[in-house]
C-alpha positions as YAML, in Angstrom:
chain: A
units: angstrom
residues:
- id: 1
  name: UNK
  ca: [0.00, 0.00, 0.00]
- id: 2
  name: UNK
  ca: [1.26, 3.61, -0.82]
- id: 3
  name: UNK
  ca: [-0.25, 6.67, 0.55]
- id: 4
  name: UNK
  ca: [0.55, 10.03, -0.77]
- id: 5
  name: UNK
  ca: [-0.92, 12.83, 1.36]
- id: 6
  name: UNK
  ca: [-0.30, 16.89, 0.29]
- id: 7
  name: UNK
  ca: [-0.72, 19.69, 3.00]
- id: 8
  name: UNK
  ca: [-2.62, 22.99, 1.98]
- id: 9
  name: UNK
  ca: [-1.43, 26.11, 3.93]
- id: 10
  name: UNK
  ca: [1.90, 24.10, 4.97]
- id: 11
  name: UNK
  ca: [3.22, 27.16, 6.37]
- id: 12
  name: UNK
  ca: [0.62, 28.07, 9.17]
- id: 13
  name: UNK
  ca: [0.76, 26.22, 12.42]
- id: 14
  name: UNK
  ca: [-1.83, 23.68, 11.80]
- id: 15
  name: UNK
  ca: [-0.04, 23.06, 8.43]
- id: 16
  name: UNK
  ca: [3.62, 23.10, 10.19]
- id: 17
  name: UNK
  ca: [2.55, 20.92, 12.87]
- id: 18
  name: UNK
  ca: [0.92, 18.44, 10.53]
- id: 19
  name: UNK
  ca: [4.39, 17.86, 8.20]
- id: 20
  name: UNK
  ca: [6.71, 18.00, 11.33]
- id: 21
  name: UNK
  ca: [4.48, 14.78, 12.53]
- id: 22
  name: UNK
  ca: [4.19, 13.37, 9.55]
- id: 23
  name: UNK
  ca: [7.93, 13.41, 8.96]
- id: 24
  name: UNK
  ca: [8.60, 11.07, 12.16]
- id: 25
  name: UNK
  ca: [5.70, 8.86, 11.12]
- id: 26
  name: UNK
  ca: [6.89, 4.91, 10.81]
- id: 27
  name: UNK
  ca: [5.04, 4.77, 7.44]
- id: 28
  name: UNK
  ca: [6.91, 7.97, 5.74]
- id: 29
  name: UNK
  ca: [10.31, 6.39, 6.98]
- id: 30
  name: UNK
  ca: [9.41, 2.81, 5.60]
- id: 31
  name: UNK
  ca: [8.25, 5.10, 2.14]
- id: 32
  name: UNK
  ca: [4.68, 3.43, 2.17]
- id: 33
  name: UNK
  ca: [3.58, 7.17, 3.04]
- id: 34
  name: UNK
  ca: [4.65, 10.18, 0.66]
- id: 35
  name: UNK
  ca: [4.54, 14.08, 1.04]
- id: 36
  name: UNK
  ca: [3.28, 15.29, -2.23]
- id: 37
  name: UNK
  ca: [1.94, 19.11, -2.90]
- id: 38
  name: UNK
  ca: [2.92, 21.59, 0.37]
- id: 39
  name: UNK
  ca: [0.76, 24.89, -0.66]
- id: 40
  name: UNK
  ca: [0.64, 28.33, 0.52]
- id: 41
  name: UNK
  ca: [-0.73, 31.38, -0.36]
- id: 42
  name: UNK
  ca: [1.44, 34.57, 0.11]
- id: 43
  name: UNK
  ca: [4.52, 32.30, 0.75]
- id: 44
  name: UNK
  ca: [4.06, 30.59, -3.00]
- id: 45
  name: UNK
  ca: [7.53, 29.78, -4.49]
- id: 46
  name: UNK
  ca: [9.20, 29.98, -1.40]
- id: 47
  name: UNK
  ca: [11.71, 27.50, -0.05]
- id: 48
  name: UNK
  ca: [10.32, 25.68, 2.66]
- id: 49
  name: UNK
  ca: [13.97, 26.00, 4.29]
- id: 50
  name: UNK
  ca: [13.61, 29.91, 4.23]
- id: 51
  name: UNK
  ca: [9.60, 29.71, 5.56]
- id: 52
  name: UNK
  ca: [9.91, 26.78, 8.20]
- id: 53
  name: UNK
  ca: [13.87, 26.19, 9.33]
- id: 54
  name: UNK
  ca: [12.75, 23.42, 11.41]
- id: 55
  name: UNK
  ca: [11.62, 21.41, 8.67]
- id: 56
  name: UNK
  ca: [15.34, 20.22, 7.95]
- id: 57
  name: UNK
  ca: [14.22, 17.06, 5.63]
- id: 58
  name: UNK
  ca: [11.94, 19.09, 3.16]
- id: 59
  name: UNK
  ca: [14.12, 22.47, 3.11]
- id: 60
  name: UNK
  ca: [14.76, 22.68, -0.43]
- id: 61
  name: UNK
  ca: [10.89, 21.76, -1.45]
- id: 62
  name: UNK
  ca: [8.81, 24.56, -2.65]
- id: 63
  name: UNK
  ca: [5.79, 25.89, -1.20]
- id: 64
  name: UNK
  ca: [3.26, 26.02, -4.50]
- id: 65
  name: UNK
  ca: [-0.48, 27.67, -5.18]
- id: 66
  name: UNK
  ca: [-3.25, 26.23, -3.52]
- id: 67
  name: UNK
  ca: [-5.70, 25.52, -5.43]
- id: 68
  name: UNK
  ca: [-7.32, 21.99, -7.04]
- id: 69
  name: UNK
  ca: [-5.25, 21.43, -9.51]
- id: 70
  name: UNK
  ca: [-2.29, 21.32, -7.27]
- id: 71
  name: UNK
  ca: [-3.96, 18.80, -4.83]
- id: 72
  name: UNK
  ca: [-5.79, 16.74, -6.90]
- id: 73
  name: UNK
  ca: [-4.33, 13.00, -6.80]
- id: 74
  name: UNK
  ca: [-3.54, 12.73, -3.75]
- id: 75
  name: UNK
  ca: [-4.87, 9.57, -1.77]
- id: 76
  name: UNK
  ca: [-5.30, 12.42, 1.65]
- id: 77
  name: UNK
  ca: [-5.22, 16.28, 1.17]
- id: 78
  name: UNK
  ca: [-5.27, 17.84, 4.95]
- id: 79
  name: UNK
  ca: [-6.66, 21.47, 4.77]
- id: 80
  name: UNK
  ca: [-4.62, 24.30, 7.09]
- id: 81
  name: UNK
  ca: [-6.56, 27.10, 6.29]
- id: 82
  name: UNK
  ca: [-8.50, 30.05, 7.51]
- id: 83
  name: UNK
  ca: [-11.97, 29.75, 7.81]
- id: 84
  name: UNK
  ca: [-14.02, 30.20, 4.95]
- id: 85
  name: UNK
  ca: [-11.53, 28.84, 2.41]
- id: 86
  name: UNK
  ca: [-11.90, 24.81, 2.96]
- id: 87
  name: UNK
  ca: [-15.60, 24.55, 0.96]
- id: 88
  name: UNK
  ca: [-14.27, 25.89, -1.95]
- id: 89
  name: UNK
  ca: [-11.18, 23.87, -2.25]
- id: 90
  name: UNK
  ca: [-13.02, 21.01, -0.97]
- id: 91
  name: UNK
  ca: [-15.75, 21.02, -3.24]
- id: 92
  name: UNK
  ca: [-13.42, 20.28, -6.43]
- id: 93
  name: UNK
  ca: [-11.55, 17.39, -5.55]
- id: 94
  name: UNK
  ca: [-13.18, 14.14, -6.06]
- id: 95
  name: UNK
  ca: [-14.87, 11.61, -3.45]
- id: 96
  name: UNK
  ca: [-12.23, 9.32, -3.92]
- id: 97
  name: UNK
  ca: [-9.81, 11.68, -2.00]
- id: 98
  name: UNK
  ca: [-9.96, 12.00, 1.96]
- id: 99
  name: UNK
  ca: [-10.02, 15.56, 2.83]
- id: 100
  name: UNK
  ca: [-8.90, 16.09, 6.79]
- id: 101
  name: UNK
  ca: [-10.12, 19.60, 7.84]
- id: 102
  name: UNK
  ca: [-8.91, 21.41, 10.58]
- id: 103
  name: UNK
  ca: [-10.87, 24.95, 10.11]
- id: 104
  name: UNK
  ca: [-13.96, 25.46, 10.94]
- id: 105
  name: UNK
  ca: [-15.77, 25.10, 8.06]
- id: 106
  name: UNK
  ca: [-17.64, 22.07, 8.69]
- id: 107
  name: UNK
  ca: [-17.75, 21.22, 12.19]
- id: 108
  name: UNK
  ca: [-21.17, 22.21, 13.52]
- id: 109
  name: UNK
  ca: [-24.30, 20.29, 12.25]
- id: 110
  name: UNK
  ca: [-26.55, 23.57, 12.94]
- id: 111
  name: UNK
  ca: [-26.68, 25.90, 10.23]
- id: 112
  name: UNK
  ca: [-27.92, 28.65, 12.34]
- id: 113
  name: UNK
  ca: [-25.83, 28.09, 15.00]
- id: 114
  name: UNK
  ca: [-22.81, 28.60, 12.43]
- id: 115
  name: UNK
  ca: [-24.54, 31.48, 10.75]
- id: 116
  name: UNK
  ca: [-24.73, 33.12, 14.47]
- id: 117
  name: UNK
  ca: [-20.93, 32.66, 14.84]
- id: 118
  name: UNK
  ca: [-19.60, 32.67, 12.00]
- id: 119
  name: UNK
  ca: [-21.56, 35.41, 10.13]
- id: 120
  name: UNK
  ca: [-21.28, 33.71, 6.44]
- id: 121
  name: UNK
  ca: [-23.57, 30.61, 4.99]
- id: 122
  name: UNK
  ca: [-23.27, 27.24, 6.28]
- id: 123
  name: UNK
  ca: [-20.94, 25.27, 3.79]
- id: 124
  name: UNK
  ca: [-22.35, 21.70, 5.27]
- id: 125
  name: UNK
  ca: [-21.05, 18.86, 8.16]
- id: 126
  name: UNK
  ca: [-18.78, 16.42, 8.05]
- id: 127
  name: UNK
  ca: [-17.43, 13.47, 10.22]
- id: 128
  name: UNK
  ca: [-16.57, 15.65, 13.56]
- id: 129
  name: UNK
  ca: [-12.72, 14.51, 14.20]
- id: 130
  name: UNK
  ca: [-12.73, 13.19, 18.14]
- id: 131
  name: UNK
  ca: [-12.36, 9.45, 18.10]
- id: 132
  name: UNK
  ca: [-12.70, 9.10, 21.63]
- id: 133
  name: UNK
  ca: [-16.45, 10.24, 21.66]
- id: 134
  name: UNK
  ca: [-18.57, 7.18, 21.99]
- id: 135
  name: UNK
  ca: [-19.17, 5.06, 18.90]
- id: 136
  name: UNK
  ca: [-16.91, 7.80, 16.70]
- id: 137
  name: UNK
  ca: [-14.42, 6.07, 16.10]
- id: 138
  name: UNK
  ca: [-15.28, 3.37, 13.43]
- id: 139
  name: UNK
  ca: [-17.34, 6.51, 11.47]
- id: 140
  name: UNK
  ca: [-13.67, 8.13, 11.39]
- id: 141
  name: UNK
  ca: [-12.70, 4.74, 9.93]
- id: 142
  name: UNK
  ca: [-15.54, 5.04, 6.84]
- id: 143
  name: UNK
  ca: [-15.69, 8.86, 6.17]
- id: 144
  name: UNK
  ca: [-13.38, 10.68, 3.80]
- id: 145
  name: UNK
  ca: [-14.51, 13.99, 4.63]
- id: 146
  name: UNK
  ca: [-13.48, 14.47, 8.18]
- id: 147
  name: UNK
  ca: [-13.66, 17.97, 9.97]
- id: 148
  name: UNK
  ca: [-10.93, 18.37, 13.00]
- id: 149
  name: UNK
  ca: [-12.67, 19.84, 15.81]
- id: 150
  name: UNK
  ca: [-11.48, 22.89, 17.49]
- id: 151
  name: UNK
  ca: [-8.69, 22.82, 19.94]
- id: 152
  name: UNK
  ca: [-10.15, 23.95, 22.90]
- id: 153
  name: UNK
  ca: [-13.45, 22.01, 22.46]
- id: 154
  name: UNK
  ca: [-10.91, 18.81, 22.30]
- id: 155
  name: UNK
  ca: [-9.37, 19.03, 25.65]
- id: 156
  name: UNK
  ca: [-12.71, 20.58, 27.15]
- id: 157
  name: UNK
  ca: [-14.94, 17.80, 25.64]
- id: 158
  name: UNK
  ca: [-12.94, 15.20, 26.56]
- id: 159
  name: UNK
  ca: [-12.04, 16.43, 30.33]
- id: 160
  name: UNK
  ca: [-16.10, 16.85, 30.50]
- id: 161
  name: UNK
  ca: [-17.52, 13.78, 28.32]
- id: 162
  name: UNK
  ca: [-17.93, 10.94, 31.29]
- id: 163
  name: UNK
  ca: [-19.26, 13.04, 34.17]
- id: 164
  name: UNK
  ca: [-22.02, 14.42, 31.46]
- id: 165
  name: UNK
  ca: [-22.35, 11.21, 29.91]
- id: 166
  name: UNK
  ca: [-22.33, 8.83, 32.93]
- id: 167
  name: UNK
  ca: [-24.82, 11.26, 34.61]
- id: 168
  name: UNK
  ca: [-22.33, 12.62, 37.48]
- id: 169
  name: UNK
  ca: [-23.49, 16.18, 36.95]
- id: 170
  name: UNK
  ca: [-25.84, 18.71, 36.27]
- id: 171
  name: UNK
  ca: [-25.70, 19.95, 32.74]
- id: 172
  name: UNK
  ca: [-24.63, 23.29, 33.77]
- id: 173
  name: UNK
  ca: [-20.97, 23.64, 32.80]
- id: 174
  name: UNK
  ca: [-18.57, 26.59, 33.52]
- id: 175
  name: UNK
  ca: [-15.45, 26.37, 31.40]
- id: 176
  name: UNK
  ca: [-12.37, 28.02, 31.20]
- id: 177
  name: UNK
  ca: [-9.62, 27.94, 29.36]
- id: 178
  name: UNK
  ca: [-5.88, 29.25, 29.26]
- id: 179
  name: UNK
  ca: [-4.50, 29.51, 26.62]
- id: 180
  name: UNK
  ca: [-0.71, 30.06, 24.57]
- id: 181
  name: UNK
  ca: [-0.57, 32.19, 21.07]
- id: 182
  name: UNK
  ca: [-0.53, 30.24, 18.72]
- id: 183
  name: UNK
  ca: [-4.03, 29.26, 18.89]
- id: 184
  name: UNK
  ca: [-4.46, 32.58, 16.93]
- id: 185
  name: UNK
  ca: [-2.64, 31.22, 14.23]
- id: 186
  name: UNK
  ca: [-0.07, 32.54, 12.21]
- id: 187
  name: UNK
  ca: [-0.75, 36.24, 11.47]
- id: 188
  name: UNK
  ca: [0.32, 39.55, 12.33]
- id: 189
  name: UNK
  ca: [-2.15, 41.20, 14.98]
- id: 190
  name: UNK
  ca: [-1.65, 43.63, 17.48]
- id: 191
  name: UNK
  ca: [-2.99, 41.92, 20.72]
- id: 192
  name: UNK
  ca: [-0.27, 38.52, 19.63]
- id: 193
  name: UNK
  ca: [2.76, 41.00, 19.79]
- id: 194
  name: UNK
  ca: [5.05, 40.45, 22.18]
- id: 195
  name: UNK
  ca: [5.06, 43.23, 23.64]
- id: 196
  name: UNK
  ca: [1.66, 42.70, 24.36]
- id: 197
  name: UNK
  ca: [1.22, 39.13, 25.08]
- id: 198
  name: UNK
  ca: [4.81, 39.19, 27.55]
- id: 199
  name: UNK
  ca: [3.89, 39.43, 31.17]
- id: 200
  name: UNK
  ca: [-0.25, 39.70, 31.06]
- id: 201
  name: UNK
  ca: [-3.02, 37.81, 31.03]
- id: 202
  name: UNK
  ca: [-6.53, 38.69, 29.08]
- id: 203
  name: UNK
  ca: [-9.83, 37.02, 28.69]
- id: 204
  name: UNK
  ca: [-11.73, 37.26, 25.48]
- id: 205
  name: UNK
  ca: [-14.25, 36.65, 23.07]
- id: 206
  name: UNK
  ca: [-16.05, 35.99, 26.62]
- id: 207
  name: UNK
  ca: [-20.04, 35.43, 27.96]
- id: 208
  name: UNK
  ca: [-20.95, 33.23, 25.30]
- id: 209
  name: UNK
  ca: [-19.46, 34.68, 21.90]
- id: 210
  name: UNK
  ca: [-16.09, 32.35, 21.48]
- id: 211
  name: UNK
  ca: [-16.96, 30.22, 18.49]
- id: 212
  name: UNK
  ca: [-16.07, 27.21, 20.34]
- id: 213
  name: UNK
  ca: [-18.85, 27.48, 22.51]
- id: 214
  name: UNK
  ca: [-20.93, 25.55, 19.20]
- id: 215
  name: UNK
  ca: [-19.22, 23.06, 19.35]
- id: 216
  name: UNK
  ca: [-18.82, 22.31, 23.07]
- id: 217
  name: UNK
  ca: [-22.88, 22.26, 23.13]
- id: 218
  name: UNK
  ca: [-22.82, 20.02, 20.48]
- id: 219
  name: UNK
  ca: [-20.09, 17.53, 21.38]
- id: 220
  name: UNK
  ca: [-21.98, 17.38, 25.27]
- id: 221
  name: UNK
  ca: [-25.61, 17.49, 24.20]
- id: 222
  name: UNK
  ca: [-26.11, 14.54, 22.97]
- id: 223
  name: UNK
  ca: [-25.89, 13.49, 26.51]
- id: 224
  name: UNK
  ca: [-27.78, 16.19, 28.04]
- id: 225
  name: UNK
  ca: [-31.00, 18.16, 27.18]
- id: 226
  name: UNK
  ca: [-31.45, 21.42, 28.17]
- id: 227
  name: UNK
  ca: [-27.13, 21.57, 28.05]
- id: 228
  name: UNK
  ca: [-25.76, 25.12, 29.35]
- id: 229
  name: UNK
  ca: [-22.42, 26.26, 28.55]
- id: 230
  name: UNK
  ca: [-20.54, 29.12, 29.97]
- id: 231
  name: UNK
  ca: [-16.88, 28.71, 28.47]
- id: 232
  name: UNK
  ca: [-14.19, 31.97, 29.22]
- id: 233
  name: UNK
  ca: [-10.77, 31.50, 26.87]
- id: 234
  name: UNK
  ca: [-7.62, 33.45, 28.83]
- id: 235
  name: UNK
  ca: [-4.66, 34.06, 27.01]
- id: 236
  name: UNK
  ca: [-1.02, 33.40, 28.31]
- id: 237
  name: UNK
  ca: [1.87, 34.27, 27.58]
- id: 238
  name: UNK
  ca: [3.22, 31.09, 26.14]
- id: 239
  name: UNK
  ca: [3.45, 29.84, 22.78]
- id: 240
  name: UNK
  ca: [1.65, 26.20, 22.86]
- id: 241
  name: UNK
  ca: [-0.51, 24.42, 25.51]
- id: 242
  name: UNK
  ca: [-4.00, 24.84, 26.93]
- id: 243
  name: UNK
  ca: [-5.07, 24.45, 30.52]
- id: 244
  name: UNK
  ca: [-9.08, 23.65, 31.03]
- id: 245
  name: UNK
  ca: [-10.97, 23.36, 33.84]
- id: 246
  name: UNK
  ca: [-14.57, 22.82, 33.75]
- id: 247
  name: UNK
  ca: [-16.76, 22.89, 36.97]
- id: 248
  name: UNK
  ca: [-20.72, 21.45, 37.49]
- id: 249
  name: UNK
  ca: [-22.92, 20.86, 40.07]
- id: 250
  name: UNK
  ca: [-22.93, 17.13, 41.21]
- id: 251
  name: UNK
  ca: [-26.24, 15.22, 41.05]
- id: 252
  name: UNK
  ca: [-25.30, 12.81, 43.79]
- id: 253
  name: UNK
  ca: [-23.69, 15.44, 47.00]
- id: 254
  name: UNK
  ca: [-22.57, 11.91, 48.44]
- id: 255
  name: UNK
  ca: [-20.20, 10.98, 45.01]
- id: 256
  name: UNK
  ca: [-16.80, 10.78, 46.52]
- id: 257
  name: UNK
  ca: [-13.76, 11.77, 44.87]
- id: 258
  name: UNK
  ca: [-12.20, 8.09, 44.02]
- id: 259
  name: UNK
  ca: [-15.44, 6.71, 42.41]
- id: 260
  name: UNK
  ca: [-15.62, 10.10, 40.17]
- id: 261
  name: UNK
  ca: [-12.65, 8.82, 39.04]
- id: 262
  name: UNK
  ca: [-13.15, 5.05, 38.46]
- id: 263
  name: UNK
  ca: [-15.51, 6.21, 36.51]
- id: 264
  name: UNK
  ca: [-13.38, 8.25, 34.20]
- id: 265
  name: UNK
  ca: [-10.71, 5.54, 34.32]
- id: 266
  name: UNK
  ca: [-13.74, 3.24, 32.92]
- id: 267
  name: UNK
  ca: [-14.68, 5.20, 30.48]
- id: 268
  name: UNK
  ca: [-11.24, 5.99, 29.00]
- id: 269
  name: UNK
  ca: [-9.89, 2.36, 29.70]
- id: 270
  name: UNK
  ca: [-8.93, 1.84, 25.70]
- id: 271
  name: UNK
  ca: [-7.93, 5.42, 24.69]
- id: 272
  name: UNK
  ca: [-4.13, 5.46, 24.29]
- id: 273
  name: UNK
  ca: [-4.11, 9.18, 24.01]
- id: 274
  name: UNK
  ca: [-5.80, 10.02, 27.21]
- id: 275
  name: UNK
  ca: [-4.43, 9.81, 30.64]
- id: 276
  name: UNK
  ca: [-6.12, 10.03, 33.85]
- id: 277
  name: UNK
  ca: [-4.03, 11.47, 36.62]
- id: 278
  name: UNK
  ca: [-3.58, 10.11, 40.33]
- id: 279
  name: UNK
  ca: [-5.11, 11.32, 43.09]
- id: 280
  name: UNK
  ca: [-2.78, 14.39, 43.84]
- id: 281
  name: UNK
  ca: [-1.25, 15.36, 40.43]
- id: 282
  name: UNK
  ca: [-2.63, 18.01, 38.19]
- id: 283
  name: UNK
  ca: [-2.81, 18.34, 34.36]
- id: 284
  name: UNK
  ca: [-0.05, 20.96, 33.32]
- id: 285
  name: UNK
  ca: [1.32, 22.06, 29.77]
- id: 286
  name: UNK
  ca: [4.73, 21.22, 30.02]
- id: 287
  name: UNK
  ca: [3.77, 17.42, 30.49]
- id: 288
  name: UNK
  ca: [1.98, 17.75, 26.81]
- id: 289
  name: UNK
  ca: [3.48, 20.03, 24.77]
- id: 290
  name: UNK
  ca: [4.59, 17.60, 21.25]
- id: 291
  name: UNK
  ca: [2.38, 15.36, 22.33]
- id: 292
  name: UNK
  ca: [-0.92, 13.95, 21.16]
- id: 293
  name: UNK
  ca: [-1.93, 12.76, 24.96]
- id: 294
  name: UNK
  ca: [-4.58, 14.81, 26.38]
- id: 295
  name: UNK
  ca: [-4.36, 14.65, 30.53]
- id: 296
  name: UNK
  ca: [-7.06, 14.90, 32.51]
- id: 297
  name: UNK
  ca: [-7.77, 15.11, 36.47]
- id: 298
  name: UNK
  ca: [-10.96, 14.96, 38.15]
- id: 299
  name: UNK
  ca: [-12.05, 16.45, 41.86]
- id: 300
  name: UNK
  ca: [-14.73, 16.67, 44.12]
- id: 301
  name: UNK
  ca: [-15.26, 19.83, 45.77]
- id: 302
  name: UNK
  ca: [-17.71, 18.99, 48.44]
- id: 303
  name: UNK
  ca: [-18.17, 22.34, 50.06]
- id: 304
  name: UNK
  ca: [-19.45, 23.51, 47.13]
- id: 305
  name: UNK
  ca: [-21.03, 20.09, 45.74]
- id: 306
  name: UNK
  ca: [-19.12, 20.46, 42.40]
- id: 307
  name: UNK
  ca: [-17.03, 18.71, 40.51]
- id: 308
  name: UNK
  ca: [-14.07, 19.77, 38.83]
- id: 309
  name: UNK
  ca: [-12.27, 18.42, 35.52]
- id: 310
  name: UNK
  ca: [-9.07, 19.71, 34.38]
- id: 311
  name: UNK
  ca: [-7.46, 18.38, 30.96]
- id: 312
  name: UNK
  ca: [-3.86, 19.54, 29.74]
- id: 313
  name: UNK
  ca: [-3.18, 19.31, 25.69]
- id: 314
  name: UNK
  ca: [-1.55, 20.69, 23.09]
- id: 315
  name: UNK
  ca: [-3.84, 22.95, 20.86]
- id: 316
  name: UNK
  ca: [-1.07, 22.20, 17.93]
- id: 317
  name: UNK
  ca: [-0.42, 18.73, 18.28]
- id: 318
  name: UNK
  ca: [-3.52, 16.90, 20.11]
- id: 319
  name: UNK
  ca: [-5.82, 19.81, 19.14]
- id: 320
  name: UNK
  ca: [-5.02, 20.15, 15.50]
- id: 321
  name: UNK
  ca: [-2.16, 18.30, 13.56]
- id: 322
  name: UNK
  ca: [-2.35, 15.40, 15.85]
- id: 323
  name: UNK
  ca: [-5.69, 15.02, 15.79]
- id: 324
  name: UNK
  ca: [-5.58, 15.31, 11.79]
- id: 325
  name: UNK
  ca: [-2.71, 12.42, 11.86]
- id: 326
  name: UNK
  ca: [-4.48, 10.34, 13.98]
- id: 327
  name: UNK
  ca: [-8.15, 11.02, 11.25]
- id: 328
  name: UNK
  ca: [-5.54, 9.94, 8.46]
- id: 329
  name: UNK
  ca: [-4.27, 6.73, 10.42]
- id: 330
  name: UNK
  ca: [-7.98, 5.85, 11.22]
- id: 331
  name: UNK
  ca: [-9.20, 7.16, 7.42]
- id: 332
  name: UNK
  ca: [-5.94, 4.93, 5.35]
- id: 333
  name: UNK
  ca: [-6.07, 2.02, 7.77]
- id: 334
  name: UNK
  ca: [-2.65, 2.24, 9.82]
- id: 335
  name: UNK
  ca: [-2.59, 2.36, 13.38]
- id: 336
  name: UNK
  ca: [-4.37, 4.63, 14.93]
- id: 337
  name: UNK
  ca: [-1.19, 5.70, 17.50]
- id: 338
  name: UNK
  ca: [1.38, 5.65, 14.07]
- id: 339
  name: UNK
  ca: [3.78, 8.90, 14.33]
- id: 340
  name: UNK
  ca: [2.06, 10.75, 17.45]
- id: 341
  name: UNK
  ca: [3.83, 10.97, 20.46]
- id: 342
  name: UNK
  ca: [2.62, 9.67, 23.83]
- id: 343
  name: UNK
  ca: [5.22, 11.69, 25.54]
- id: 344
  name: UNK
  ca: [5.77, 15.03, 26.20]
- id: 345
  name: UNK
  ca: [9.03, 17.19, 26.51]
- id: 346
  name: UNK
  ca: [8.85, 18.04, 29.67]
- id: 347
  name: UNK
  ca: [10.84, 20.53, 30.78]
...
């Protein structure tokens, strides 16, 4: 079997993140995977040596035009790019390719719920991109249009999935969630200089207008009705990682601490990517960062009858290129932990 994959928008982070993993995966080094087409858009004709250094192995490629022509052929086409550019691009290759998403453009199933935050037409759903949501998996396995979920609605779903699910809570969540830069993406803006990032913190897009917020209602209320979501993002100044914690009133006052989490060790048993802590130890960045392992802790604060769920991830590796990789292994049959790292680099 030979797999030939090309990355549109290789020079953003999603992009960048996407080729540095796919350089260390098994099947690239045995050749039964191949990088074909890397595209850009302003960075067109550029070395990829003079646009990513870090990219050592490819430095001499070129970056070329995204557009159809360009991607067409390949057996997987992953999609880096801003939102409202994936439908068109998408819309001209054939069905026989597999087209991994990770903007927004087809993640929500509710057109007006897209329309409110997005402000532009609903382009359609696809496969939603978490295989550890119940049952998910094997529809990764059959879809080739797949739509990578945002990257703080991946560590918040995930930290929050059994205690909604299993019926430990009230569906009243409170969520908030730290955040490093590069979540912004790659652009020049004001509020990501340095200068302005360095030595603050700042909430934003807060009381209900992040974007995210879609999909965390979506993702949760399934298992839920009448779901409410309050989720603040914070931004740090660091470059990669995000720190959740989500709190809800228990259902049960009586639910002590170590069966909360038997239940999350349960419910998680088979997922190699997620780790639930020991009584004691908290989720934190550094323990993530190049990873695609999302951590997650769970308390009971029984003063206030509420439980608390903290996850640690990525946002570049296990909330967007990892979680593309991982699509691709599911998608092209190769196993599902091929070429993402279970470890981080801590310190």
């Amino acid at each position: 079997m030979s797999i030939s994959v090309a990355i549109a928008g290789a020079t953003g982070y999603a992009g960048g993140e996407i080729l540095r993993l796919l350089l260390s995966h098994p099947a690239y080094q045995s050749g039964e995977l191949t990088i074909g087409a890397l595209t850009g858009a302003s960075n067109a004709g550029a070395r990829v040596g003079d646009i990513m250094p870090h990219v050592a192995p490819l430095a001499d490629r070129r970056i070329e035009a995204t557009n159809a022509d360009t991607l067409s052929g390949h057996d997987v086409v992953f999609l880096g790019l801003p939102h409202g550019h994936s439908a068109a691009i998408a819309k001209d290759l054939g069905e026989d390719v597999a087209i991994i998403d990770c903007g927004a453009d087809f993640r929500l199933k509710d057109a007006a719920e897209w329309e409110h935050y997005y402000d532009s037409e609903h382009a359609g759903t696809w496969t939603y991109g978490i295989p550890e949501l119940p049952g998910n998996r094997e529809v990764i396995k059959n879809s080739r249009r797949i739509a990578v979920p945002g990257c703080f609605p991946t560590g918040g779903t995930l930290a929050a999935l059994p205690s909604v699910a299993k019926g430990l809570v009230e569906p009243d969540l409170s969520i908030v969630s730290i955040t490093g830069t590069s979540g912004a993406g790659k652009k020049a803006a004001v509020p990501l200089l340095g200068s302005e990032v360095m030595g603050n913190l700042r909430a934003y897009n807060t009381a209900g207008k992040h974007r995210h917020t879609a999909e965390f209602l979506q993702n949760l209320g399934v298992y839920a009705e009448d779901l409410k979501v309050s989720f603040t993002p914070v931004l740090a100044p660091t470059s990669r990682g995000i720190l959740t914690t989500i709190t809800a009133p228990l259902k049960d006052a009586s639910l002590s601490e170590e069966a909360a989490r038997e239940v999350y060790r349960e419910f998680y048993a088979s997922e190699p990517f997620v780790q639930i802590l020991a009584e004691g130890l908290q989720p934190q960045t550094q323990s993530v960062i190049g990873s695609n392992l999302v951590q997650i802790q769970v308390e009971v604060d029984q003063r206030s009858g509420r439980l608390l769920m903290t996850s640690a991830i990525d946002n570049l590796t296990k909330g967007t290129g990892g979680a593309a990789v991982q699509c691709m292994n599911l998608v092209t049959g190769l196993n599902e932990t091929a070429g993402l790292p279970q470890v981080g680099v801590a310190p």
